[in-house]
Coordinates of C-alpha atoms and ligand atoms in Angstrom, one line a residue:
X1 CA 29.6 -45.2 -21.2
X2 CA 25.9 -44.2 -21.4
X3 CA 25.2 -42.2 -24.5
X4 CA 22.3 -38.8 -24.6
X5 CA 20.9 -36.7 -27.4
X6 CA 20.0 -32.8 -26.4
X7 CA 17.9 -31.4 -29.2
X8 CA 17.8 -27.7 -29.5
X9 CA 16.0 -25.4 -31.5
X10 CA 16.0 -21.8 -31.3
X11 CA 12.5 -21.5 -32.0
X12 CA 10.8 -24.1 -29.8
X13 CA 10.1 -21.9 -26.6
X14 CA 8.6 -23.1 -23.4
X15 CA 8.8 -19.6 -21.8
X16 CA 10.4 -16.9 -19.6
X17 CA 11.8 -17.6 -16.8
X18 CA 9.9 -15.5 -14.1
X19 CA 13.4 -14.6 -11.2
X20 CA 11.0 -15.5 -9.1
X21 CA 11.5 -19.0 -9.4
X22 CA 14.4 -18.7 -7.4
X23 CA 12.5 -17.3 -4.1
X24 CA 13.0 -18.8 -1.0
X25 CA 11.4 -19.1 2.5
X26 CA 11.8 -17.6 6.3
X27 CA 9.6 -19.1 8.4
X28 CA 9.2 -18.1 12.4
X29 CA 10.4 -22.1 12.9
X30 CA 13.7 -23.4 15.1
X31 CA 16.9 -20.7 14.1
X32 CA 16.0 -19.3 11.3
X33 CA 15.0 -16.5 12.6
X34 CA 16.5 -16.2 15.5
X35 CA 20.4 -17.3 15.6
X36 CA 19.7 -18.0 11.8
X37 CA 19.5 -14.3 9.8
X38 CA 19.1 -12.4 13.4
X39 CA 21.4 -12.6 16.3
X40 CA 21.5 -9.3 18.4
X41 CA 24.4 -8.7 20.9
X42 CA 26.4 -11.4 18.6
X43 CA 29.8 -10.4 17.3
X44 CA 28.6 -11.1 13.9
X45 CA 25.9 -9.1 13.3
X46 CA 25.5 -5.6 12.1
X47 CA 23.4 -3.0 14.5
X48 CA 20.1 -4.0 13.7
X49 CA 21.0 -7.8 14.7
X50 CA 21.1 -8.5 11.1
X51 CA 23.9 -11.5 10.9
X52 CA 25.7 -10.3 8.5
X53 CA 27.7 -13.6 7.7
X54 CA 24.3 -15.2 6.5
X55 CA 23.5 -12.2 4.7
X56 CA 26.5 -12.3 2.7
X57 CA 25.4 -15.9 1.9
X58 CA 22.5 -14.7 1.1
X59 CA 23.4 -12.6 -1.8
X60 CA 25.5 -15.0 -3.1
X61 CA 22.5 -17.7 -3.6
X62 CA 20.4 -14.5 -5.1
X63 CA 17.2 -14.8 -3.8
X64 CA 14.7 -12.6 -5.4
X65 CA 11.9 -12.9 -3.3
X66 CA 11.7 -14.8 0.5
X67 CA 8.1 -15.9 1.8
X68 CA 7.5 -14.3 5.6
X69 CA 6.6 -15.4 8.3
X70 CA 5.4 -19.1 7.4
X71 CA 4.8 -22.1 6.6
X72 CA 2.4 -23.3 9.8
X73 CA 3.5 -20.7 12.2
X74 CA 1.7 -18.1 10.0
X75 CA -2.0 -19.4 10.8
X76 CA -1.9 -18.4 14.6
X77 CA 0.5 -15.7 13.7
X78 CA -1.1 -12.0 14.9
X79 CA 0.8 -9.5 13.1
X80 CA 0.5 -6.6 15.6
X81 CA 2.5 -8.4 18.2
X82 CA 5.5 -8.2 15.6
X83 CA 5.8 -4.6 15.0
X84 CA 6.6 -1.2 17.5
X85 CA 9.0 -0.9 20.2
X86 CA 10.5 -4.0 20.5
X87 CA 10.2 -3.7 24.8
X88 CA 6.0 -3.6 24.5
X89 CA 6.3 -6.7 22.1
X90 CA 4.8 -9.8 23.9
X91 CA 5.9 -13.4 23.9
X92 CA 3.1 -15.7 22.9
X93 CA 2.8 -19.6 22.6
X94 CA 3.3 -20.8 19.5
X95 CA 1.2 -23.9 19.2
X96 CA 2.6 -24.9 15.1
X97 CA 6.3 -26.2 16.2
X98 CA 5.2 -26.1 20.6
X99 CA 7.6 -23.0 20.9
X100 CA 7.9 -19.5 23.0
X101 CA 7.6 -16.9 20.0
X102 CA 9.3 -13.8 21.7
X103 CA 8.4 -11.3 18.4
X104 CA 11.8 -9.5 18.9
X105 CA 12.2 -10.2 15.4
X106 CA 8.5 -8.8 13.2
X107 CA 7.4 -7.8 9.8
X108 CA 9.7 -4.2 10.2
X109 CA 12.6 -5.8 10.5
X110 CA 12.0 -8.9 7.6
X111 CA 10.7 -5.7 5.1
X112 CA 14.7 -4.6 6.2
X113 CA 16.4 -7.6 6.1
X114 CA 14.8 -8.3 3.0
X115 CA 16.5 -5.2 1.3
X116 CA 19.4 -6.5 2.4
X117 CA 19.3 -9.3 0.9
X118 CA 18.3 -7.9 -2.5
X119 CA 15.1 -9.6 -2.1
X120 CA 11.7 -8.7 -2.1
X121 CA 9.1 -10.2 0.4
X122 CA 6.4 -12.5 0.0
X123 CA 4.0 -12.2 2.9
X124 CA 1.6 -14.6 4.1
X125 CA -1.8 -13.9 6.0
X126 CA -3.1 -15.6 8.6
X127 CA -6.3 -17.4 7.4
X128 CA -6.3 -20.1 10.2
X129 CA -7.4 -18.3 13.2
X130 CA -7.8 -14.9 11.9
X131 CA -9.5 -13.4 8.4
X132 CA -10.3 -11.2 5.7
X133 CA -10.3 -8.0 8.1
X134 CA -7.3 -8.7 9.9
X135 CA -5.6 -9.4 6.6
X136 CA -7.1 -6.2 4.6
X137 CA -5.2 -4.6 8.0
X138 CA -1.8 -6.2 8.1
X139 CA -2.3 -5.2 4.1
X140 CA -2.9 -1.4 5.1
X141 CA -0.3 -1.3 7.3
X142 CA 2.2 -2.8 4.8
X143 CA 1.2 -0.8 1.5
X144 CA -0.8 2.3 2.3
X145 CA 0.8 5.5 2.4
X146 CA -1.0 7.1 5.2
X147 CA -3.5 8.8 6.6
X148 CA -5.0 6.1 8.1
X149 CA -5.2 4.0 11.4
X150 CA -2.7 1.2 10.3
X151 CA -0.8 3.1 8.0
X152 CA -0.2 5.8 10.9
X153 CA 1.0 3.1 13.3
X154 CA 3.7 2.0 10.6
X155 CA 5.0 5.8 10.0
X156 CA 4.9 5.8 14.4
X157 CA 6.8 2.7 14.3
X158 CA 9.8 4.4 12.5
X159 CA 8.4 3.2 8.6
X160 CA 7.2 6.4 6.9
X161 CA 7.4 4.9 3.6
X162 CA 5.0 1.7 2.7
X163 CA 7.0 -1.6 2.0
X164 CA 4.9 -2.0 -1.0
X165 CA 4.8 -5.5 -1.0
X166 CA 3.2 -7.2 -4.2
X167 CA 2.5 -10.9 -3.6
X168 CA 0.2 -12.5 -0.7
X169 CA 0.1 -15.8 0.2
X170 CA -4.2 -16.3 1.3
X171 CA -3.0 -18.6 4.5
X172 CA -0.7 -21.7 4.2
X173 CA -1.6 -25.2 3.5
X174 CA -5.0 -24.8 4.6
X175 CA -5.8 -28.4 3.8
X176 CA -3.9 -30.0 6.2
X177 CA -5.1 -31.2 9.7
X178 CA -2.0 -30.3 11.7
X179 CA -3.2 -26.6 10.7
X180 CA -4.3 -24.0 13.7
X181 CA -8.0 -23.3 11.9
X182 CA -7.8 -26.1 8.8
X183 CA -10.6 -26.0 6.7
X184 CA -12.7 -28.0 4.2
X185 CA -12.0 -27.1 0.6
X186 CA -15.3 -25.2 0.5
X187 CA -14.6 -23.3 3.6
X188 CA -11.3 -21.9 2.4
X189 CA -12.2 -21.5 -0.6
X190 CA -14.5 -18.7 0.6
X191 CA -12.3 -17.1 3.1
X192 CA -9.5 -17.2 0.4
X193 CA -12.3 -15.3 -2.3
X194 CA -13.1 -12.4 0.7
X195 CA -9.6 -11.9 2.0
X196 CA -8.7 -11.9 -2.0
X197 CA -11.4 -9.6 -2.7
X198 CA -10.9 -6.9 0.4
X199 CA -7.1 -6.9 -0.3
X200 CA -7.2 -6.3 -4.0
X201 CA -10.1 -3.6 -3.0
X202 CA -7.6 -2.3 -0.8
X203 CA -4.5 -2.4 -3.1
X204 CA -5.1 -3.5 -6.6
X205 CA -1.8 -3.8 -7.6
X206 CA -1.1 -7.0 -5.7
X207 CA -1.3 -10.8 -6.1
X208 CA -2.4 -13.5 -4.4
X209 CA -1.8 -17.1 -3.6
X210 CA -4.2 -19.4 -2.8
X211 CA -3.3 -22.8 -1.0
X212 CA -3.5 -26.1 -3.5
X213 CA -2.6 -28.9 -1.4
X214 CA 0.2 -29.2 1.5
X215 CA 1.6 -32.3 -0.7
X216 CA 0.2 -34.6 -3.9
X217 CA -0.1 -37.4 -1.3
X218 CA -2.6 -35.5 0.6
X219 CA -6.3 -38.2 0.5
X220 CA -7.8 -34.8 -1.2
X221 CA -5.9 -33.3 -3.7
X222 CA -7.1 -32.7 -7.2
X223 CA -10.7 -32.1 -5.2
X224 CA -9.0 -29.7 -3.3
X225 CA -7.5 -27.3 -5.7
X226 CA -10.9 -28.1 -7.8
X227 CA -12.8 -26.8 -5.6
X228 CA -11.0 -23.9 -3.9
X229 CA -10.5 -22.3 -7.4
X230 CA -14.0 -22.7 -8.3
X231 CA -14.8 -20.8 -5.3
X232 CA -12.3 -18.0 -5.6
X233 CA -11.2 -17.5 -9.6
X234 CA -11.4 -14.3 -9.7
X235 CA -9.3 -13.0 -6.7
X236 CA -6.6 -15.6 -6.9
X237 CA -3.3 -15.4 -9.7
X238 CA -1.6 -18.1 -8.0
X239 CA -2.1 -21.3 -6.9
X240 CA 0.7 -22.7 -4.4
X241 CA 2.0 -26.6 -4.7
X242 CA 4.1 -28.4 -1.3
X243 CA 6.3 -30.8 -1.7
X244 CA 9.2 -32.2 -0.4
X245 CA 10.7 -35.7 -0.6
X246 CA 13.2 -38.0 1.0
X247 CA 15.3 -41.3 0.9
X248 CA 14.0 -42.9 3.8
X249 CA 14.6 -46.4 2.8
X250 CA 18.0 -45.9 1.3
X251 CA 17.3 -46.0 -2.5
X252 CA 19.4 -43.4 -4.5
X253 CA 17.3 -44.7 -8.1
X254 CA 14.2 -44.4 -6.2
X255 CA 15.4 -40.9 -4.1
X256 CA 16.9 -39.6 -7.4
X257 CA 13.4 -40.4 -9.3
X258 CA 11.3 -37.9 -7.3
X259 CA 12.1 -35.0 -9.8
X260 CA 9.7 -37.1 -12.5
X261 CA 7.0 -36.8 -9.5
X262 CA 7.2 -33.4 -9.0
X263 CA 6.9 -33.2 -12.6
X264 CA 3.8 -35.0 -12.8
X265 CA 2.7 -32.9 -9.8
X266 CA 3.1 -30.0 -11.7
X267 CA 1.7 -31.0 -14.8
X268 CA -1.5 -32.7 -12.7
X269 CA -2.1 -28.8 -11.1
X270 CA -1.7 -27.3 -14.2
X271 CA -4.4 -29.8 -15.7
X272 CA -7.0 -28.6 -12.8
X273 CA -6.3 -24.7 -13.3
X274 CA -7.6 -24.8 -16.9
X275 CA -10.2 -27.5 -16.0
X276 CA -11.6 -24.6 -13.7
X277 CA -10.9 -21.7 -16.4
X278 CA -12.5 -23.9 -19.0
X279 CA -15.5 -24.5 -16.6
X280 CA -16.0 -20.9 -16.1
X281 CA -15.2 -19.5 -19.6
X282 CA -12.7 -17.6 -18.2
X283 CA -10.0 -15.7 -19.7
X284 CA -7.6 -15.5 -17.1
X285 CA -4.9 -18.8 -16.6
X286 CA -4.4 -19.3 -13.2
X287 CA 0.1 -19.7 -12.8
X288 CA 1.5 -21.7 -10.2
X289 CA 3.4 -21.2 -7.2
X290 CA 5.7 -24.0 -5.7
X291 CA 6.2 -22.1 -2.3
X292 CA 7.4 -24.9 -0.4
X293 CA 9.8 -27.5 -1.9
X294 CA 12.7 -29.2 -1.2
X295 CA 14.6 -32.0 1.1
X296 CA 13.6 -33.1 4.0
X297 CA 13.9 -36.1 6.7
X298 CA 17.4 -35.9 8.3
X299 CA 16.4 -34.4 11.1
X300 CA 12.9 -36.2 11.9
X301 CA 14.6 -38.2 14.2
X302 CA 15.8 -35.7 16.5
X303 CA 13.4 -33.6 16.4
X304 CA 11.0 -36.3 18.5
X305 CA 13.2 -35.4 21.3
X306 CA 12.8 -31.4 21.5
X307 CA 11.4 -30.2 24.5
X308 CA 7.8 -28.2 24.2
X309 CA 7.8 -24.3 24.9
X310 CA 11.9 -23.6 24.5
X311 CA 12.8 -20.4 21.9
X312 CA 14.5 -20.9 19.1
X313 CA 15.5 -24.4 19.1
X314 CA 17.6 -26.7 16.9
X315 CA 14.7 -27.5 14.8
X316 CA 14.4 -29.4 11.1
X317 CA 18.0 -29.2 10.9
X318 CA 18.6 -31.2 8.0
X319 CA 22.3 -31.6 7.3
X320 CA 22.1 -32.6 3.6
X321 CA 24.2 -34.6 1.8
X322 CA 25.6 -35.0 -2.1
X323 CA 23.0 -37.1 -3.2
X324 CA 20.4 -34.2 -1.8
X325 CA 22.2 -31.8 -4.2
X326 CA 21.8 -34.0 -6.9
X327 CA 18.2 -34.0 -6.1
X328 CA 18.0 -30.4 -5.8
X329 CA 19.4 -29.9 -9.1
X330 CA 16.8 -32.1 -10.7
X331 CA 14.4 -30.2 -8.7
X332 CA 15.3 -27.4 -10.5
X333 CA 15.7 -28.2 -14.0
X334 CA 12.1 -29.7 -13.7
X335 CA 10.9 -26.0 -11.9
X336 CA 12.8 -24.2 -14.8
X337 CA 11.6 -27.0 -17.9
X338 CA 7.7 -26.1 -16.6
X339 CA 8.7 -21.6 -16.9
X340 CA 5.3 -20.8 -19.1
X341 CA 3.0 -21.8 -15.7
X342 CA 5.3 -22.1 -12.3
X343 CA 6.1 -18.0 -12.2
X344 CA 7.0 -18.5 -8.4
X345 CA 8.7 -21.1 -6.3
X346 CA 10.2 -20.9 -3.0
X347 CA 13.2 -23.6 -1.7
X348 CA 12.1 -24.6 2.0
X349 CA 13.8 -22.4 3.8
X350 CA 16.8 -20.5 3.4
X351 CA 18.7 -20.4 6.8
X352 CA 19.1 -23.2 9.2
X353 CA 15.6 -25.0 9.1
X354 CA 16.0 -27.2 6.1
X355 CA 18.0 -24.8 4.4
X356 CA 21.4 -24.5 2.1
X357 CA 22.8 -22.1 4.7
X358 CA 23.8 -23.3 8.4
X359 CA 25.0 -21.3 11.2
X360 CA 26.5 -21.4 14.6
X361 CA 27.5 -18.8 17.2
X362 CA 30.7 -19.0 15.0
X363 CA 30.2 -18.5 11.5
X364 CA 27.9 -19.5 8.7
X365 CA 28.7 -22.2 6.2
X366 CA 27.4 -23.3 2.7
X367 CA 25.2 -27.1 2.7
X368 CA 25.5 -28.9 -0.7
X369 CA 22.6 -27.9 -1.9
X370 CA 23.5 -24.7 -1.7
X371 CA 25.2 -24.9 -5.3
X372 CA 22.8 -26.6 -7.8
X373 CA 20.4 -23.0 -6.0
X374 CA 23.2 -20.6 -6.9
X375 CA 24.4 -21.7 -10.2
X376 CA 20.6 -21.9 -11.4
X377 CA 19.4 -18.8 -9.7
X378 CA 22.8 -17.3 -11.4
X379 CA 22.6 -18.3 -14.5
X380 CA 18.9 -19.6 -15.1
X381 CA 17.6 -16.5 -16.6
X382 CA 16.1 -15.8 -19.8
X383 CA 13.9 -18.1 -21.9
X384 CA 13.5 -21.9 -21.5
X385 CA 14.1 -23.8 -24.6
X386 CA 11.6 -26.7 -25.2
X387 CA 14.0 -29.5 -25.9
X388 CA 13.7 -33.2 -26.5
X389 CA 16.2 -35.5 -24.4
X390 CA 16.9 -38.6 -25.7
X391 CA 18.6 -40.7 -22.8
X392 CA 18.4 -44.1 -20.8
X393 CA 15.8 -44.6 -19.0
X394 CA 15.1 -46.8 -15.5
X395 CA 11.9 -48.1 -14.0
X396 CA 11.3 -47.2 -10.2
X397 CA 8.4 -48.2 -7.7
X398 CA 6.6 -44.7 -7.4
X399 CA 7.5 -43.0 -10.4
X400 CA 7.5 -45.6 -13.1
X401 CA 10.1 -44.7 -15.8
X402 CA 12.6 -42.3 -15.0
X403 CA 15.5 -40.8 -17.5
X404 CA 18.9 -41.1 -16.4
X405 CA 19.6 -37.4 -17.4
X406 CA 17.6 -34.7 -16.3
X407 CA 18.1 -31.3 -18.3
X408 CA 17.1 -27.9 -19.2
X409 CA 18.5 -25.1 -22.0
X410 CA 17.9 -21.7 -20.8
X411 CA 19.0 -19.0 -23.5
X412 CA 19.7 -15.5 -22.5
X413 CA 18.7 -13.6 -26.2
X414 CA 19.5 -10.4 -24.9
X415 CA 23.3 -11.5 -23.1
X416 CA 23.4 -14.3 -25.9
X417 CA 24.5 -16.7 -23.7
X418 CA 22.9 -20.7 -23.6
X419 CA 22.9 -22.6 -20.1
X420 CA 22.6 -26.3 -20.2
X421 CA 21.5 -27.9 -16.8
X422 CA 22.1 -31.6 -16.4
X423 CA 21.9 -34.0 -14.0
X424 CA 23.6 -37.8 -15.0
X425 CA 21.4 -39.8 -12.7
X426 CA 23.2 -43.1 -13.6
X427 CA 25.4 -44.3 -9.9
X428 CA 27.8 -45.9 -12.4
X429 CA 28.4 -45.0 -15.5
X430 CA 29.3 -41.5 -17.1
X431 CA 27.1 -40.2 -19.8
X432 CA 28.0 -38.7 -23.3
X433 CA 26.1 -36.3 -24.6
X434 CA 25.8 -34.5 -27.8
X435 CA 23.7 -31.3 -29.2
X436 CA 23.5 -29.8 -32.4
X437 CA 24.0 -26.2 -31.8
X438 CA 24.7 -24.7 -35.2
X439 CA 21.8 -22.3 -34.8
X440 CA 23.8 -20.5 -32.0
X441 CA 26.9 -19.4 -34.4
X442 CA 29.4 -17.7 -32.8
X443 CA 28.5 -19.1 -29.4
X444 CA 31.6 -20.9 -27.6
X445 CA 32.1 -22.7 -24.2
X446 CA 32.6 -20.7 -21.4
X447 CA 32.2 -22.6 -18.4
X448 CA 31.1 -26.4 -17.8
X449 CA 30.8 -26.1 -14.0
X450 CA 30.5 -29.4 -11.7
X451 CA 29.2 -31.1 -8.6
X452 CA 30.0 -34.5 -7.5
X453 CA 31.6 -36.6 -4.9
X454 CA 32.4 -40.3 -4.8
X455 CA 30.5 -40.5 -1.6
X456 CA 26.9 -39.8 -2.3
X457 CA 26.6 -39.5 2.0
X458 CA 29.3 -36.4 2.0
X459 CA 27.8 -33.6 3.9
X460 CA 29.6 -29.6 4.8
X461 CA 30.1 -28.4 8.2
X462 CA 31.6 -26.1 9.8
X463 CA 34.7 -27.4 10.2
X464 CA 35.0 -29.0 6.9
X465 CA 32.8 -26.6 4.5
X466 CA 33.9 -27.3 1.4
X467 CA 33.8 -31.3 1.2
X468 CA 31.3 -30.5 -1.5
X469 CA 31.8 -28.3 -3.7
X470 CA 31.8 -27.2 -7.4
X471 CA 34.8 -27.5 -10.1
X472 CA 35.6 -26.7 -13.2
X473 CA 35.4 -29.4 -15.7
X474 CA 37.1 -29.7 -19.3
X475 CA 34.9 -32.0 -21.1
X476 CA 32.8 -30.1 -22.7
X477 CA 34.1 -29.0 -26.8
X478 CA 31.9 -26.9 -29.3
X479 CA 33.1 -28.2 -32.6
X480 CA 31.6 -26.0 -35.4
X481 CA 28.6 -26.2 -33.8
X482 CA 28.6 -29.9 -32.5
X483 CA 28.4 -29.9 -28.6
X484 CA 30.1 -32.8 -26.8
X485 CA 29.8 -33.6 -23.3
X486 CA 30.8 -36.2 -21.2
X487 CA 28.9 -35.8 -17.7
X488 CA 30.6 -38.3 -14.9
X489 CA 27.8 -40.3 -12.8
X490 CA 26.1 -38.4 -10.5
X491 CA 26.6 -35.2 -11.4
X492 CA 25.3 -32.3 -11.6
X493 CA 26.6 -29.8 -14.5
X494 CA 26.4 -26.5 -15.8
X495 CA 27.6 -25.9 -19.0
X496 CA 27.8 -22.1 -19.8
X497 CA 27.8 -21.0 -23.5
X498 CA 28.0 -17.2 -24.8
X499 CA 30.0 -15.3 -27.3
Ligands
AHR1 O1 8.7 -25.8 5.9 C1 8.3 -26.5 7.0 C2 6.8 -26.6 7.1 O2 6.4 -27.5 6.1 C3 6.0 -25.4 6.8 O3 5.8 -24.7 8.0 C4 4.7 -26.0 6.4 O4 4.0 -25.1 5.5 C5 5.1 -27.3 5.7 O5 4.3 -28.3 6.2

């Protein structure tokens, strides 16, 4: 058996976990929209179309914010088409994903959905083919209270009250060449400072997003984000990282390792924001946003074969497996252990298109990953504990050395309650772990929560949901304040203190 050393102390503090970590994304892409969290006419769904089978779902992964309405749909994306009576609305060609956009579904009916959902919305501008004036409109519309030409139209459209929305993406992953109106680091740069500017003009009480790069592989990343921030500091709080990775070739080491490169990503963007706020003598720290991360490749296949200029069609439908959950979890743990700068991140996407939550005309069903979300979205809150981890360690291709165990401590002061996240990344061999927890008297194990499978290929569907799924586990004992563990390979565990 592998042996692990967690070491705690109460007053080592990375930071607060900002809820919105645990956002999540609805993009205007294959079903998830449409037959995704909006199905009018269907059984399932409540008057407004709203599917309330995925909505339920929904709840239960507690997603405080979603971003709307892309991703690369959002940078040909006009606004106005996607709001009033839903007969007048018209159907345009959607040149991102080659699709008939219908706009039966708009920004109304998300800022709805949204409450729902307990969530609050995240909207994206269009910075590709449109700019700062048709944002600081969409921006009137949204948050003024009236009065006015856009705000009128909203309170015409049935919407007296503003939606009030408080983060704005400036475009989406404006570096990238397979984006309607992609631009030269310079070039958005300066369209991200005037949009910025006019909106916060506008509204003050908003934030902004600016794009970093669409991945770390892009040719100019670190030049990119370099640049855009020296051009647009001042209007920008956030600055947004891409990535998402996959196991291609097979590898599980390798595929498992991928959590110590978005690690270094973050670490690499963090590097450049104070570069810049260094540079400028500024006293403002720029945060990060990780709007887009998560899984994907299962589905590139297939999707070479879809048929240009269809609506809503099976598209990015990843069907993920255990080993993808494992992932996840890493994913998360490295979100969480990096709380004092990434205040937003946003799993890509929530509802059908690479997403923890499938649906069919028959029902809605929970994909693997959909646990390691929920448990850390559950019980992830509070303040990040900066540990050391002492564990095994093994060498992979892209990332170099890798531990075996990925974890995180979050402690809830307030609930006094501890969460231990870990992930035993060993294929063969379980890990024991200790931690010396005598500065948490009184705390005892409540819960050690865990996900595994002996086939690192099982997948849910609908027929079979819960192939995957959590269990309880008993290996976990709190012995005058000596934790021991055992964590069986390939796991991912939760192990819930509290008094
Ligand atoms: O999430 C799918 C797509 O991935 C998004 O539209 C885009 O922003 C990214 O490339």
């Amino acid at each position: 058996m592998k042996k692990a050393e967690i070491m705690i102390d109460q007053h080592f503090l990375t930071g607060d976990v900002d809820k919105r970590i645990f956002g999540s994304f609805i993009e205007h892409l294959g079903r998830a929209v449409y037959g995704g969290i909006y199905q009018e006419g269907s059984l399932l769904s409540d008057e407004q179309g709203f599917r309330k089978d995925t909505l339920k779902l929904v709840r239960e992964l507690n997603v405080p914010i979603v971003r709307y309405p892309g991703g690369n749909f959002v940078s040909g994306f006009q606004w106005e088409d996607s709001v009033g009576p839903k007969s007048q609305r018209p159907a345009r060609t959607e040149l991102a994903w080659q699709v008939v956009e219908t706009n039966q579904f708009g920004l109304n009916e998300f800022a709805d959905w949204a409450k729902q959902a307990g969530s609050e919305v995240m909207m994206a501008v269009n910075l590709g083919t449109r700019g700062p004036a048709d944002a600081k409109n969409l921006l009137e519309y949204c948050n003024f209270e009236g009065g006015t030409y856009y705000s009128d139209l909203r309170k015409a459209h049935g919407y007296d009250k503003p939606h009030n929305i408080k983060l704005w993406c400036l475009g989406n992953e404006m570096d990238g060449p397979w984006q309607m109106g992609h631009k030269t680091a310079v070039e958005y740069g300066r369209i991200a400072s005037e949009t910025g500017r006019m909106m916060k003009w506008l509204d003050p009480t908003i934030e902004t997003v600016a794009c970093g790069s669409s991945s770390l592989t892009m040719p100019t990343f670190g030049e990119w984000e370099y640049t855009v921030l020296n051009e647009a500091y001042e209007e920008v709080d956030y600055l947004s990282l891409h990535q998402y990775y996959s196991n291609e070739e097979h590898n599980t080491r390798e595929f498992l390792g991928s959590s110590k490169g978005m690690d270094d990503f973050i670490s690499g963007v963090v590097a450049i924001c104070d570069a810049v706020k260094a540079r400028k003598h500024h006293k403002k720290s720029i945060n990060l946003s990780f709007d887009e991360w998560n899984v994907w490749y299962h589905s590139k296949e297939q999707d070479k074969k879809l048929v240009p200029w269809t609506q809503a069609p099976h598209q990015l439908e990843d069907v993920y497996n255990f080993e993808d959950a494992l992932l996840v979890g890493s994913m998360l743990i490295t979100l969480l252990r990096h709380a004092d700068r990434v205040k937003i991140a946003c799993m890509a996407q929530l509802v059908n298109v690479i997403a923890p939550i499938m649906t069919s005309d028959t029902g809605a069903w929970k994909q693997t990953i959909f646990y390691p979300f929920m448990h850390a979205s559950a019980y992830g809150r509070g303040t990040v504990l900066n540990t050391l981890v002492k564990a095994p360690v093994y060498d992979t291709r892209q990332y170099g050395e890798v531990s075996e165990l990925d974890s995180v401590c979050v402690w809830d002061q307030e609930h006094e309650t501890l969460t231990i996240f870990a992930v035993n990344k060993n294929l063969e061999e379980d890990m024991e772990v200790q931690c010396d927890l005598r500065q948490f008297a009184g705390y005892q194990v409540k819960e050690h929560l865990v996900l595994t499978h002996e086939d690192l290929e099982a997948v849910n569907t609908e027929t079979a949901p819960d192939t995957v799924a959590p269990s309880v586990s008993n290996a976990t004992k709190l012995d005058q304040g000596h934790l021991e563990t055992v964590l069986g390979k390939h796991s991912w565990n939760v192990i819930r203190l509290g008094k």
